[in-house]
PDB file of C-alpha atoms in Angstrom:
ATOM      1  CA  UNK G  15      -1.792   6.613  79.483  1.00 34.00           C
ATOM      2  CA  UNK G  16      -4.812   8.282  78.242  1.00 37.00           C
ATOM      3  CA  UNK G  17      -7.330   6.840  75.780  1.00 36.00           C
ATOM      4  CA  UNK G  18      -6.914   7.409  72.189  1.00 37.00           C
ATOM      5  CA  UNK G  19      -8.766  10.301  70.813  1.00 38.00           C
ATOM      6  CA  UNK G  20     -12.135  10.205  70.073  1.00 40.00           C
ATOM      7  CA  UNK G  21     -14.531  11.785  66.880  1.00 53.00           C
ATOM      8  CA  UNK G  22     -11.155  13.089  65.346  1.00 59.00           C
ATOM      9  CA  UNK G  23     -10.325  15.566  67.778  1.00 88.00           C
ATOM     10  CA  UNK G  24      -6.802  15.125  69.080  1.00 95.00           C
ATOM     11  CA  UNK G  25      -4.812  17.010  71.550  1.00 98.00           C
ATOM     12  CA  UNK G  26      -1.397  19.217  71.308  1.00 98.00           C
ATOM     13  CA  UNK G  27      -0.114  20.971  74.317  1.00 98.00           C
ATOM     14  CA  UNK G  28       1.832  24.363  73.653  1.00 97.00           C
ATOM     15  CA  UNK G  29       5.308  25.226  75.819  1.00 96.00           C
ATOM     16  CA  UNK G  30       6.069  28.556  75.586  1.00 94.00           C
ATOM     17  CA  UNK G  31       7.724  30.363  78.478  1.00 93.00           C
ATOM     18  CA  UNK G  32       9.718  27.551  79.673  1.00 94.00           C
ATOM     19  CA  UNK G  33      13.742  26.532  80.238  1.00 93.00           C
ATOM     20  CA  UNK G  34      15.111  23.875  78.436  1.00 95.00           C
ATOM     21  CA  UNK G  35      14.862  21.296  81.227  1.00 96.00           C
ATOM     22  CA  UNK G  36      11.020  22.527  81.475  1.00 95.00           C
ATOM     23  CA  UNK G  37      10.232  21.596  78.036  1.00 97.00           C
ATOM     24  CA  UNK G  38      12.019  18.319  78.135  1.00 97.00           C
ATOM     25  CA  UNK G  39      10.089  17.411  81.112  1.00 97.00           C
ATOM     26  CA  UNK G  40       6.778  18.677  79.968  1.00 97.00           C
ATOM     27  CA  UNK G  41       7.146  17.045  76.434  1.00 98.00           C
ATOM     28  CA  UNK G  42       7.918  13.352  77.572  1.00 98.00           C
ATOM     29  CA  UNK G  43       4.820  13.918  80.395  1.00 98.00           C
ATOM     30  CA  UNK G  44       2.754  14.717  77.240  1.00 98.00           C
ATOM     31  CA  UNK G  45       3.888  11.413  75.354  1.00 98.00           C
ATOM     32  CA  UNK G  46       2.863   9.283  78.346  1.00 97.00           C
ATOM     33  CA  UNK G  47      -0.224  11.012  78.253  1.00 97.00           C
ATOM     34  CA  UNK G  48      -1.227  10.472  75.040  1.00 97.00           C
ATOM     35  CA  UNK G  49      -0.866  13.755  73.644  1.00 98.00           C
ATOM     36  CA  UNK G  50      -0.693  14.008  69.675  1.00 98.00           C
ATOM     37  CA  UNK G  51       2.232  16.719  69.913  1.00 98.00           C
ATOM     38  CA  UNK G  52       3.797  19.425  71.269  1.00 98.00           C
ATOM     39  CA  UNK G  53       4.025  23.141  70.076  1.00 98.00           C
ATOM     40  CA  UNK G  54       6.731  25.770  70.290  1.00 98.00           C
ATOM     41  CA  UNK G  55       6.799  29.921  69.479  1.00 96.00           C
ATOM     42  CA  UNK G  56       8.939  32.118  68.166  1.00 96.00           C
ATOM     43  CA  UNK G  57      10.366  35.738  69.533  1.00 95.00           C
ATOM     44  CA  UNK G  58      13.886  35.454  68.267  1.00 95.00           C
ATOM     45  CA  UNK G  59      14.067  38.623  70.532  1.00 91.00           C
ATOM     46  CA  UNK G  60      12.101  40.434  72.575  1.00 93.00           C
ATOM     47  CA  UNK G  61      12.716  44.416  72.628  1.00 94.00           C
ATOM     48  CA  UNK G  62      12.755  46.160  75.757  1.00 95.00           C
ATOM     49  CA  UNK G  63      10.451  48.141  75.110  1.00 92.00           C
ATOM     50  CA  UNK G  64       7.567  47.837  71.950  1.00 93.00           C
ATOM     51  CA  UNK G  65       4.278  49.650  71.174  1.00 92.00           C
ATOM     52  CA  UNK G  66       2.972  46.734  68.551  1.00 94.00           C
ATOM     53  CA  UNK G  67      -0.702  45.503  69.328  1.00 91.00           C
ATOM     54  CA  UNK G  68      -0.942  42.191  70.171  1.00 90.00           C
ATOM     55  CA  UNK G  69      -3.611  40.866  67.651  1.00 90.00           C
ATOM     56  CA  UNK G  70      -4.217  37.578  69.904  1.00 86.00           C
ATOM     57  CA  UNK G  71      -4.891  39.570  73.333  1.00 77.00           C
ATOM     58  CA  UNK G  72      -8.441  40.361  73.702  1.00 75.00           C
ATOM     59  CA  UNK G  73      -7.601  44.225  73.206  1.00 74.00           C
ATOM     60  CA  UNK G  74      -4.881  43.426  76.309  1.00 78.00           C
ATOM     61  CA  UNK G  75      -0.677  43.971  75.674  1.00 79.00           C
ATOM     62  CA  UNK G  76       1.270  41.437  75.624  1.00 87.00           C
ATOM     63  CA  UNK G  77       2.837  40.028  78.772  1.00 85.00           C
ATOM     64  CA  UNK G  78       6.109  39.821  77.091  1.00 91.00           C
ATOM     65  CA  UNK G  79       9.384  40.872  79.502  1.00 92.00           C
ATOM     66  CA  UNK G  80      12.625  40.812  78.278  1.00 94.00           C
ATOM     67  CA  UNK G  81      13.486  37.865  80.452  1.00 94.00           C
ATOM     68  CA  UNK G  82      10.994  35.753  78.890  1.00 93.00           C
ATOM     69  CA  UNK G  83      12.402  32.214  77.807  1.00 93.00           C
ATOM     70  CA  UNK G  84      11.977  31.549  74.409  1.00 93.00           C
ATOM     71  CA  UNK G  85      14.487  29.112  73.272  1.00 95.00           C
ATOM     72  CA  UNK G  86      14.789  28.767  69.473  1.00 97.00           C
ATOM     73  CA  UNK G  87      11.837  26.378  68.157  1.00 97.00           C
ATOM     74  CA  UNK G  88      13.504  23.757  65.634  1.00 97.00           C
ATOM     75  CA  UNK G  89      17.091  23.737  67.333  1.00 97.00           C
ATOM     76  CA  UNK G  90      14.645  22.987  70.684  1.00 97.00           C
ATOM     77  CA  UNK G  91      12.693  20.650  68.264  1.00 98.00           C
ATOM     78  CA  UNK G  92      15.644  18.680  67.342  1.00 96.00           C
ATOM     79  CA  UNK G  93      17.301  18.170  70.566  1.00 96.00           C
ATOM     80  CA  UNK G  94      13.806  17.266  71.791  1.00 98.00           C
ATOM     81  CA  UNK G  95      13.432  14.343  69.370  1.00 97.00           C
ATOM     82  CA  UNK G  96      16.482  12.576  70.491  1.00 96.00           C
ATOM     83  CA  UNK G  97      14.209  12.042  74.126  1.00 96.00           C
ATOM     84  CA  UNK G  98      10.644  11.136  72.565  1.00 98.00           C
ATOM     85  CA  UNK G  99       9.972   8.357  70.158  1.00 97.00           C
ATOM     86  CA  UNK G 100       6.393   9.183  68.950  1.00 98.00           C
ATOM     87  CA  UNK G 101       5.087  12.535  70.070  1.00 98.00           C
ATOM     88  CA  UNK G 102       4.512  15.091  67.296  1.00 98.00           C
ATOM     89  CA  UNK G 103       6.733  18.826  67.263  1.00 98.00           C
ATOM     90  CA  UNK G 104       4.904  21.912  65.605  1.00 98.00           C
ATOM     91  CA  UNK G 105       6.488  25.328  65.515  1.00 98.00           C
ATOM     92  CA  UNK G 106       3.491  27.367  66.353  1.00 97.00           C
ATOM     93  CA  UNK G 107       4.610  30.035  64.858  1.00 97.00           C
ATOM     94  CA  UNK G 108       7.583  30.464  63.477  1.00 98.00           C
ATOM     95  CA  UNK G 109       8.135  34.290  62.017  1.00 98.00           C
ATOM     96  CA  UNK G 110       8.794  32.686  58.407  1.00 98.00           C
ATOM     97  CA  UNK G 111       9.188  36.382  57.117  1.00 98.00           C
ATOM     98  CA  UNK G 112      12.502  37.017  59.189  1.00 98.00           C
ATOM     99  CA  UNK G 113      14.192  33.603  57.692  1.00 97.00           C
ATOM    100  CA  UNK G 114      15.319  33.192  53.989  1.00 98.00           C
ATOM    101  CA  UNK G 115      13.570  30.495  52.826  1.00 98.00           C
ATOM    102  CA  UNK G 116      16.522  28.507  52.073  1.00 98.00           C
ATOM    103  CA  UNK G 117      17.491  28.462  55.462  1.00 98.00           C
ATOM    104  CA  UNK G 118      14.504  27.918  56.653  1.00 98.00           C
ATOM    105  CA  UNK G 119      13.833  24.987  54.617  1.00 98.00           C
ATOM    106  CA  UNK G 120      17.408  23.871  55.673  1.00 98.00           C
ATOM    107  CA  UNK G 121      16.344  24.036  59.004  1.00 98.00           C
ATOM    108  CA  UNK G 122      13.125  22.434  59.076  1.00 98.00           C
ATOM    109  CA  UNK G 123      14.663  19.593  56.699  1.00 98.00           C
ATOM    110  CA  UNK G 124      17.478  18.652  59.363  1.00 98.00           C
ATOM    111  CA  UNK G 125      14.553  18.577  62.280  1.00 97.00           C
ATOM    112  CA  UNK G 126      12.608  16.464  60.335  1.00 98.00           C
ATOM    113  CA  UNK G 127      15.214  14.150  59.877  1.00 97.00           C
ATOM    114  CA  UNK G 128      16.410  14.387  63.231  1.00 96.00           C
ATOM    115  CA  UNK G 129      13.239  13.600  64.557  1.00 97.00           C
ATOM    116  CA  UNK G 130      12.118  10.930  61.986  1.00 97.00           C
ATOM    117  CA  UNK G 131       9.437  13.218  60.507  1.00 98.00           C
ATOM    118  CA  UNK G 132       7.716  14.107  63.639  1.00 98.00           C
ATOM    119  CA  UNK G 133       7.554  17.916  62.560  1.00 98.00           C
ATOM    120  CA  UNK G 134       4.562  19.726  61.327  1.00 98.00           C
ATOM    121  CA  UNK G 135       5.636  23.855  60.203  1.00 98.00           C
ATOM    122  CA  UNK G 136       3.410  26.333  61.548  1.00 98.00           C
ATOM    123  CA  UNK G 137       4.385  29.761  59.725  1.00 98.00           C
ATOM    124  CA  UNK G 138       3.011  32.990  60.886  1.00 98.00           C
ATOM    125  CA  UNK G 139       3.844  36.633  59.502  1.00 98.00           C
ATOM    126  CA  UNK G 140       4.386  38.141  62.973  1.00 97.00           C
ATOM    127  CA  UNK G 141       2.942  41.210  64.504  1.00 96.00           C
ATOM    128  CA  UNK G 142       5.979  42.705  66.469  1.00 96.00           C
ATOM    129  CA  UNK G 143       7.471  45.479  64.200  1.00 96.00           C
ATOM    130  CA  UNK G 144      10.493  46.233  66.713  1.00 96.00           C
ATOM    131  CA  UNK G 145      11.403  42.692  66.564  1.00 96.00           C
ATOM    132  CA  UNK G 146      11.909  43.123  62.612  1.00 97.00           C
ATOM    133  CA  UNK G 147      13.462  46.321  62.821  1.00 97.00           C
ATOM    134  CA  UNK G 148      16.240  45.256  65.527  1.00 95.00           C
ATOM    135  CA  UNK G 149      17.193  42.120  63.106  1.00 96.00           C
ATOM    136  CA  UNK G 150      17.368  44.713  60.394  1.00 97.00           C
ATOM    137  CA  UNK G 151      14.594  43.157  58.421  1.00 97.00           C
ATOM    138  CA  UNK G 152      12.918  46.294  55.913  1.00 97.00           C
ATOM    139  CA  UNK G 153       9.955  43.436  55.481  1.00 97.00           C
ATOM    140  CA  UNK G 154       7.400  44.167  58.281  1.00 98.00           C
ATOM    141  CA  UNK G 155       4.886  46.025  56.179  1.00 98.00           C
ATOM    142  CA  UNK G 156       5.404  43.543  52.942  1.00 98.00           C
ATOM    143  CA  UNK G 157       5.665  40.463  55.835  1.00 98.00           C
ATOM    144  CA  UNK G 158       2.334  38.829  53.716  1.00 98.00           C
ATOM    145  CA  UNK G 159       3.815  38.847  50.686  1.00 98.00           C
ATOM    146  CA  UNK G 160       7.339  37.733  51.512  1.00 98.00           C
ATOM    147  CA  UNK G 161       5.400  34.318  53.595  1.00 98.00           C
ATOM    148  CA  UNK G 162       3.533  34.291  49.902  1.00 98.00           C
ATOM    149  CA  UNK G 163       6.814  33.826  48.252  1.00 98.00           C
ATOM    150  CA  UNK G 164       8.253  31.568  50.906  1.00 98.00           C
ATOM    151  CA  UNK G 165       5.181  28.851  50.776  1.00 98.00           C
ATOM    152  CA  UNK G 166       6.006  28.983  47.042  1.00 98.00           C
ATOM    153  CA  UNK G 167       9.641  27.667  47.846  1.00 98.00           C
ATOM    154  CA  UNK G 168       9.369  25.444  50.795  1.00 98.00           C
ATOM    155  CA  UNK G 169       7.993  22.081  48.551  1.00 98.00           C
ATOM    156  CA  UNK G 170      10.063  22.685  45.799  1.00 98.00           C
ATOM    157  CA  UNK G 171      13.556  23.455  48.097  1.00 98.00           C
ATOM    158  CA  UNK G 172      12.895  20.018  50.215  1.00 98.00           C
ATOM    159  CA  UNK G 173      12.800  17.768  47.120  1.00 98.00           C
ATOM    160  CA  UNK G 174      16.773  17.526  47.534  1.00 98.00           C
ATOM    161  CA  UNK G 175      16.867  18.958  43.482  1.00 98.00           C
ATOM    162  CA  UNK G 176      18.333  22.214  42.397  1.00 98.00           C
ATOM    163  CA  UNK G 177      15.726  24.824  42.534  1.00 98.00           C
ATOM    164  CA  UNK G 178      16.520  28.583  41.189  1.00 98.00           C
ATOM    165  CA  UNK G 179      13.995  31.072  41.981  1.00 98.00           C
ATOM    166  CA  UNK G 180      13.459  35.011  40.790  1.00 98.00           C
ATOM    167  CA  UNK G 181      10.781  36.779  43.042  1.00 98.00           C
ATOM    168  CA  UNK G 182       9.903  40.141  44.498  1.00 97.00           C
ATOM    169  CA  UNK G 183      11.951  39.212  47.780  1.00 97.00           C
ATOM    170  CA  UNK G 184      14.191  36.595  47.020  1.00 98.00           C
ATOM    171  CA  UNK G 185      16.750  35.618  43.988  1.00 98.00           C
ATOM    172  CA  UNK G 186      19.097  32.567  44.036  1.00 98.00           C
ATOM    173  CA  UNK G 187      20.550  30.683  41.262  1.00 98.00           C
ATOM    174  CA  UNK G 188      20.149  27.064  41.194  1.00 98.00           C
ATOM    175  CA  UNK G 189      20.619  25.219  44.564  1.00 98.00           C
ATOM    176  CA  UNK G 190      20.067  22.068  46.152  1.00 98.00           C
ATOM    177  CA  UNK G 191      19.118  21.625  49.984  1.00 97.00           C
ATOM    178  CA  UNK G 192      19.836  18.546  51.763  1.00 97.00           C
ATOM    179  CA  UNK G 193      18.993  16.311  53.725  1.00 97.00           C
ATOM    180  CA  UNK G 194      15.151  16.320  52.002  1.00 97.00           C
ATOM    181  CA  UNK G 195      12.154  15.867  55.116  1.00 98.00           C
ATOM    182  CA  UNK G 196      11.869  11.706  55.176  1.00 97.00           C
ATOM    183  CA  UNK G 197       8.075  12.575  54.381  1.00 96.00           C
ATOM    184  CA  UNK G 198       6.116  15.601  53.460  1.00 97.00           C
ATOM    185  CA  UNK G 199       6.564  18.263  56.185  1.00 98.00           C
ATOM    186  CA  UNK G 200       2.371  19.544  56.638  1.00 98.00           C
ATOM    187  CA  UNK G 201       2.613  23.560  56.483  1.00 98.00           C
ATOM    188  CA  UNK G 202      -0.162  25.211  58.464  1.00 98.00           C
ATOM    189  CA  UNK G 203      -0.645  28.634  59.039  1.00 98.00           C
ATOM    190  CA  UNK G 204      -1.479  31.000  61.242  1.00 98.00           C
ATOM    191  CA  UNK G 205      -3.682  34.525  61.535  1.00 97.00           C
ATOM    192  CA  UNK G 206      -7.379  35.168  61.276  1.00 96.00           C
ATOM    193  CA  UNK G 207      -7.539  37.655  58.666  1.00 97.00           C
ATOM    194  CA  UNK G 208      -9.075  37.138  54.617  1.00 97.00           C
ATOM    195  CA  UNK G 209      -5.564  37.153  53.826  1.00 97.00           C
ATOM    196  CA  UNK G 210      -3.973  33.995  56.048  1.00 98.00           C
ATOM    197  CA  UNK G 211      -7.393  32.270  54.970  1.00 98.00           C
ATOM    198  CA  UNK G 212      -6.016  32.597  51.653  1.00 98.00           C
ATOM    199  CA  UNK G 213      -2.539  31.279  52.573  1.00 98.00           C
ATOM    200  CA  UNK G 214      -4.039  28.712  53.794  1.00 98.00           C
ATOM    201  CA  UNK G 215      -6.564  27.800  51.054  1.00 98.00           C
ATOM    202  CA  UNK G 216      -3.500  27.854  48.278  1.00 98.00           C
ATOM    203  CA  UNK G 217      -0.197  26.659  50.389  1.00 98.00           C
ATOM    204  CA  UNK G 218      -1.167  25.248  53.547  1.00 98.00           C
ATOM    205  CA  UNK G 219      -2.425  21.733  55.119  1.00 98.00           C
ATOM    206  CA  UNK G 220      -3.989  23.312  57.824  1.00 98.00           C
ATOM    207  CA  UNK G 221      -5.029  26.860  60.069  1.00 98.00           C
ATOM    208  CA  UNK G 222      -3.098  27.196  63.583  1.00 98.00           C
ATOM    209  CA  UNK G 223      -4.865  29.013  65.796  1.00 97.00           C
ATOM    210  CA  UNK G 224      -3.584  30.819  68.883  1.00 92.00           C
ATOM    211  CA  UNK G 225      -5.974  31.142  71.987  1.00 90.00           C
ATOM    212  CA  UNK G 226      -9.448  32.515  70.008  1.00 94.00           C
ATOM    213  CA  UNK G 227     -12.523  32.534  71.645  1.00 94.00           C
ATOM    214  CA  UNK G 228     -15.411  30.882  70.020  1.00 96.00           C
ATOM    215  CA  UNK G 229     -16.992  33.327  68.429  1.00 96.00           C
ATOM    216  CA  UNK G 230     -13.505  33.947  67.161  1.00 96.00           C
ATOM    217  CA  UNK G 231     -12.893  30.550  66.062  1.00 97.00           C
ATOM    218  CA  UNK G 232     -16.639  30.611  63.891  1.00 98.00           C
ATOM    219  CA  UNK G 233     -15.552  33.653  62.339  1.00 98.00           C
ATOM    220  CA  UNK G 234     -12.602  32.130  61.054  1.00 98.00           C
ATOM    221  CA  UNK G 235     -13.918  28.564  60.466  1.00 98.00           C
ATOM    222  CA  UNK G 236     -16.042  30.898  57.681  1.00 98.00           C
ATOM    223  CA  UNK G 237     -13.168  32.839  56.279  1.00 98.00           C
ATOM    224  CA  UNK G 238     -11.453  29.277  55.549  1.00 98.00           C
ATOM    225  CA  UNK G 239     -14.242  28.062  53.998  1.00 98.00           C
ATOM    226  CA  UNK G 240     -14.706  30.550  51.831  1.00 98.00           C
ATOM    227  CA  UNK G 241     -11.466  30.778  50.719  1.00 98.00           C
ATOM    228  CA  UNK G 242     -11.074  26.864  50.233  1.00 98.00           C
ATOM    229  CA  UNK G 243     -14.244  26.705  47.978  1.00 98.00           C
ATOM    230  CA  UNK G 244     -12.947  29.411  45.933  1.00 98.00           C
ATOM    231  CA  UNK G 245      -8.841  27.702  45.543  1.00 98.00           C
ATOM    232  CA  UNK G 246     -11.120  24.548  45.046  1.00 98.00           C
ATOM    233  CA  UNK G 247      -9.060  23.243  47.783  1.00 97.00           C
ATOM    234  CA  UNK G 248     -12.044  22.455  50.221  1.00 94.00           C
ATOM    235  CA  UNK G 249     -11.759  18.645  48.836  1.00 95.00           C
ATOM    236  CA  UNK G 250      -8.531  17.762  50.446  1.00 94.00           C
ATOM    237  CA  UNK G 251      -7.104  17.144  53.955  1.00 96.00           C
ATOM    238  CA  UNK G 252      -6.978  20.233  56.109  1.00 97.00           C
ATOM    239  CA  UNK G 253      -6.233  20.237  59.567  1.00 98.00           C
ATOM    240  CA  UNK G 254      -7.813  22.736  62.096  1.00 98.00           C
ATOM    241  CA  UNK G 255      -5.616  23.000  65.237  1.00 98.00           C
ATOM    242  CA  UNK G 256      -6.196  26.107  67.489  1.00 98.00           C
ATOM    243  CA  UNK G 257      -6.577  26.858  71.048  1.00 96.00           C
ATOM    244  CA  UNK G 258      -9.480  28.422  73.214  1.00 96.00           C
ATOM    245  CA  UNK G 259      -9.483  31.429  74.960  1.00 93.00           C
ATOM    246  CA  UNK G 260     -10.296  30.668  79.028  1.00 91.00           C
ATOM    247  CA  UNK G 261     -11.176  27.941  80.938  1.00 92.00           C
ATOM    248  CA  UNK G 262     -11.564  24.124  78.937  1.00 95.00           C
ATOM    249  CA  UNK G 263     -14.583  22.471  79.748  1.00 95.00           C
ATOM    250  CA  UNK G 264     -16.440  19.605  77.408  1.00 95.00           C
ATOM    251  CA  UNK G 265     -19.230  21.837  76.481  1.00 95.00           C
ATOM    252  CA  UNK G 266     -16.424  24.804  75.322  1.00 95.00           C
ATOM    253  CA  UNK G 267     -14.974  21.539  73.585  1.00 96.00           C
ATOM    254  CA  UNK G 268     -17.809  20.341  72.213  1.00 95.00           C
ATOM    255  CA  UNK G 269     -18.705  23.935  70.312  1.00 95.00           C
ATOM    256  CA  UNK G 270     -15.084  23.965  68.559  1.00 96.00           C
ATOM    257  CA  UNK G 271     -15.507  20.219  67.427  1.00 95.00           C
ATOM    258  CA  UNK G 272     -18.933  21.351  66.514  1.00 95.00           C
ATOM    259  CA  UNK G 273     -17.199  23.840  64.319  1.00 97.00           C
ATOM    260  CA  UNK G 274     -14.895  22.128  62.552  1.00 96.00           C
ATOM    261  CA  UNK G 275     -12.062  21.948  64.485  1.00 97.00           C
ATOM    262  CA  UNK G 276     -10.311  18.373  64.735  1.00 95.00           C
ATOM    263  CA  UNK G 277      -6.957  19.373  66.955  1.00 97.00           C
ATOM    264  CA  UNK G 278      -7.018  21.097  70.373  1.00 98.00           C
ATOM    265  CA  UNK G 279      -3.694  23.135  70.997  1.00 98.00           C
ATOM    266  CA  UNK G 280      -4.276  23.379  75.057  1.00 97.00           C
ATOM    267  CA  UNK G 281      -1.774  26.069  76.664  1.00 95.00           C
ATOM    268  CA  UNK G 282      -0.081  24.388  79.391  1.00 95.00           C
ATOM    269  CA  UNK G 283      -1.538  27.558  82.235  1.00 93.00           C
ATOM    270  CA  UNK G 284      -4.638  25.773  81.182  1.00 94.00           C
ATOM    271  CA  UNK G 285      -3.511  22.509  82.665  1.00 95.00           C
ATOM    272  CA  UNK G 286      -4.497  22.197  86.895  1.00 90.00           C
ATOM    273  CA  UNK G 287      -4.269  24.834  89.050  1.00 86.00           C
ATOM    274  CA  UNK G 288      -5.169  28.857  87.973  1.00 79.00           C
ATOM    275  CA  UNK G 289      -1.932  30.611  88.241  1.00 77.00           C
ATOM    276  CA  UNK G 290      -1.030  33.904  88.915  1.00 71.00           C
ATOM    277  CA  UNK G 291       1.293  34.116  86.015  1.00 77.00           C
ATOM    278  CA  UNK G 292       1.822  32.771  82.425  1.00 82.00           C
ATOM    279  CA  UNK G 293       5.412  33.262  83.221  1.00 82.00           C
ATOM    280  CA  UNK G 294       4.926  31.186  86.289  1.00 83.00           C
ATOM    281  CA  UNK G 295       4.270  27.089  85.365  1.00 89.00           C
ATOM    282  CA  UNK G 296       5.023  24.334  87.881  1.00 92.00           C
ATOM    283  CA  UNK G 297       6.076  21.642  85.509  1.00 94.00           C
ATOM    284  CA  UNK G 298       5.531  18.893  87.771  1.00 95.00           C
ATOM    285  CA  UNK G 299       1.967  20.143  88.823  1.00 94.00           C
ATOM    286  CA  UNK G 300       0.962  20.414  84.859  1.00 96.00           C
ATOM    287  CA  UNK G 301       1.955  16.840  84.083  1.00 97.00           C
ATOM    288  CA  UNK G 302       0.701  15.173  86.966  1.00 97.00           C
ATOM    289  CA  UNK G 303      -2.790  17.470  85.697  1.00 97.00           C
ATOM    290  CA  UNK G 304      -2.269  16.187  81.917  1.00 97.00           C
ATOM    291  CA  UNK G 305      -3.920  12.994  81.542  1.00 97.00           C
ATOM    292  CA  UNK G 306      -6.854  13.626  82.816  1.00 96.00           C
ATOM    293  CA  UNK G 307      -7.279  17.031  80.986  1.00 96.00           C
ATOM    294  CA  UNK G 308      -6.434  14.946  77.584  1.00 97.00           C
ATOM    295  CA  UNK G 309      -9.356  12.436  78.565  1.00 96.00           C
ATOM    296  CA  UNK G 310     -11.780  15.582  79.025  1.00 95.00           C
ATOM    297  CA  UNK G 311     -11.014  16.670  75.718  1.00 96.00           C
ATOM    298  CA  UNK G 312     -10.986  13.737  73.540  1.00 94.00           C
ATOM    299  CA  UNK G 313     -14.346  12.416  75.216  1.00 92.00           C
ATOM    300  CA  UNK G 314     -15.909  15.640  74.961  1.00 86.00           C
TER     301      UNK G 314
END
C-alpha cells in the first residue's frame, strides 16, 4: 500500500470511459493503493452528432463517440460502495442543472447512506447544449442560475425537515426528503470562470478542476481568491482538487501544491503506459502502475 500523503496533498483517480466491471476493478486497485477517492462524470447522453465547444480541450473537440461508456455516477457510486470500505466517491461533475433538486438531493442522500458517507458532490453547469435540448431541458442558457438556485436547496432538503421553496426555476410546497446524508455531503464545484468562483465562494466546500494546465490552474487559484475574500469565506475549509493537463512529474506536482492546490484528481490514461486512446485503458496495466504513481505525487 502506498504511504500516506504528504504536505496535504492527497490523491483521487478519475474513471471515466470505463464498463462496470472496469470501474469496480480500478476502484478497489485504488483503495489498496492508498488513493483518497475515486471520481465519476456525467453525459446522461451523448448526441450523435454536437457542435458545443469543449471548454476543457485546449481549443481541441471533444473525443466523445456515441459508444462512449458513461454509466450513471451515483447509481455507479452506490453499487460501488457495497465493494470498498474506505475509499472516497466524488461525482466530478454531475450536470446539476438537468436534475430537480429534489431528486437530486434524493439521490445523493441514498448514496451517502449507502456508502456510509463516503460521497463528496461535484456539480458542474455543463457545456453540451444538445445534451439539454434532447432531455427537453429549456435551461442551457439560464444553466448558472438554475445551479444558483439548486446550491440554495441542497443543505436545507438533506436535513430530513419539510422544506418549501418559491424560486425563478423551481416551486414545491413543503416536502421532506429522506434518508438525510449520515454527515454533511462537501459540495464542490466546477468551471473556471468569475462566475463558478463565485459559486464556489458562497455555496461550495471546494473548486473541482478538470485537466487545466498550470497556468490555467494560477489563473483560477486567483479568481477563487478573490471571490472568497469578498463572500468573506476565505477563513474556512476549502478544498482544491483538480487535475493537470499532460504528463505528471514531481516538479509539475510541486507547482500546483505550490499554488494552492491540496488534492490531485490524476486521470487514469495518466497512469503507466501512453496510450493511443482515452477510450482505450488496460485496467490491469493502470493498477499494477498505481502505487507507485500515488507515491510520486504525495512525496512530490
Amino acid at each position: 500500500m502506498s504511504g500516506a500523503p504528504n504536505r496535504g496533498m492527497d490523491v483521487w483517480l478519475s474513471l471515466p470511459f470505463l464498463s462496470a466491471e472496469g470501474l469496480t476493478a480500478l476502484t478497489m486497485a485504488a483503495e489498496r493503493a492508498g488513493v483518497s477517492g475515486v471520481a465519476l462524470s456525467e453525459h446522461p447522453a451523448v448526441p450523435a452528432g454536437f457542435s458545443s465547444p469543449y471548454p476543457y480541450g485546449d481549443g481541441k473537440p471533444a473525443n466523445l463517440p456515441t459508444d462512449t461508456l458513461l454509466p450513471d455516477p451515483i447509481v455507479a457510486i452506490a453499487g460501488l460502495a457495497t465493494a470498498t470500505s474506505t475509499i472516497r466517491f466524488m461525482t466530478a461533475v454531475i450536470i446539476a442543472p438537468l436534475r430537480h433538486p429534489v431528486m437530486l438531493a434524493k439521490e445523493a442522500a441514498t448514496a451517502a447512506a449507502m456508502s456510509g458517507g463516503r460521497i463528496d458532490l461535484g456539480v458542474g453547469v455543463g457545456w453540451l447544449r444538445e445534451e439539454f435540448e434532447a432531455l427537453g431541458n429549456p435551461w442551457f442558457v439560464t444553466r448558472g442560475g438554475v445551479l444558483d438556485e439548486i446550491l440554495t436547496l441542497l443543505p436545507k432538503l438533506w436535513t430530513g425537515a419539510p422544506v418549501c421553496h418559491k424560486g425563478a426555476h423551481f416551486t414545491f410546497d413543503a416536502i421532506a426528503v429522506n434518508p438525510t446524508p449520515p454527515q454533511p455531503i462537501p459540495i464542490l464545484i466546477g468551471g473556471t470562470s468569475k462566475a463558478a468562483a463565485r459559486r464556489c465562494a458562497l455555496a461550495g466546500d471546494g473548486w473541482v478542476g478538470a485537466n487545466h494546465s498550470v497556468y490555467e490552474i494560477a489563473g483560477m487559484m486567483a479568481r477563487l481568491t478573490e471571490a472568497r475574500t469578498a463572500a468573506d469565506s476565505d477563513n474556512r475549509p476549502f478544498v482544491v482538487r483538480t487535475g493537470l493537463r499532460g504528463s505528471i512529474t514531481p516538479t509539475r506536482v510541486a507547482n500546483l501544491r505550490d499554488l494552492g492546490v491540496n488534492s490531485f484528481l490524476l486521470a487514469p490514461w495518466q497512469v503507466g503506459e501512453r496510450r493511443q486512446s482515452i477510450h482505450d485503458l488496460d485496467v490491469s496495466a493502470i493498477a499494477d502502475a498505481l502505487p507507485n504513481m500515488v507515491d510520486m505525487i504525495t512525496s512530490a
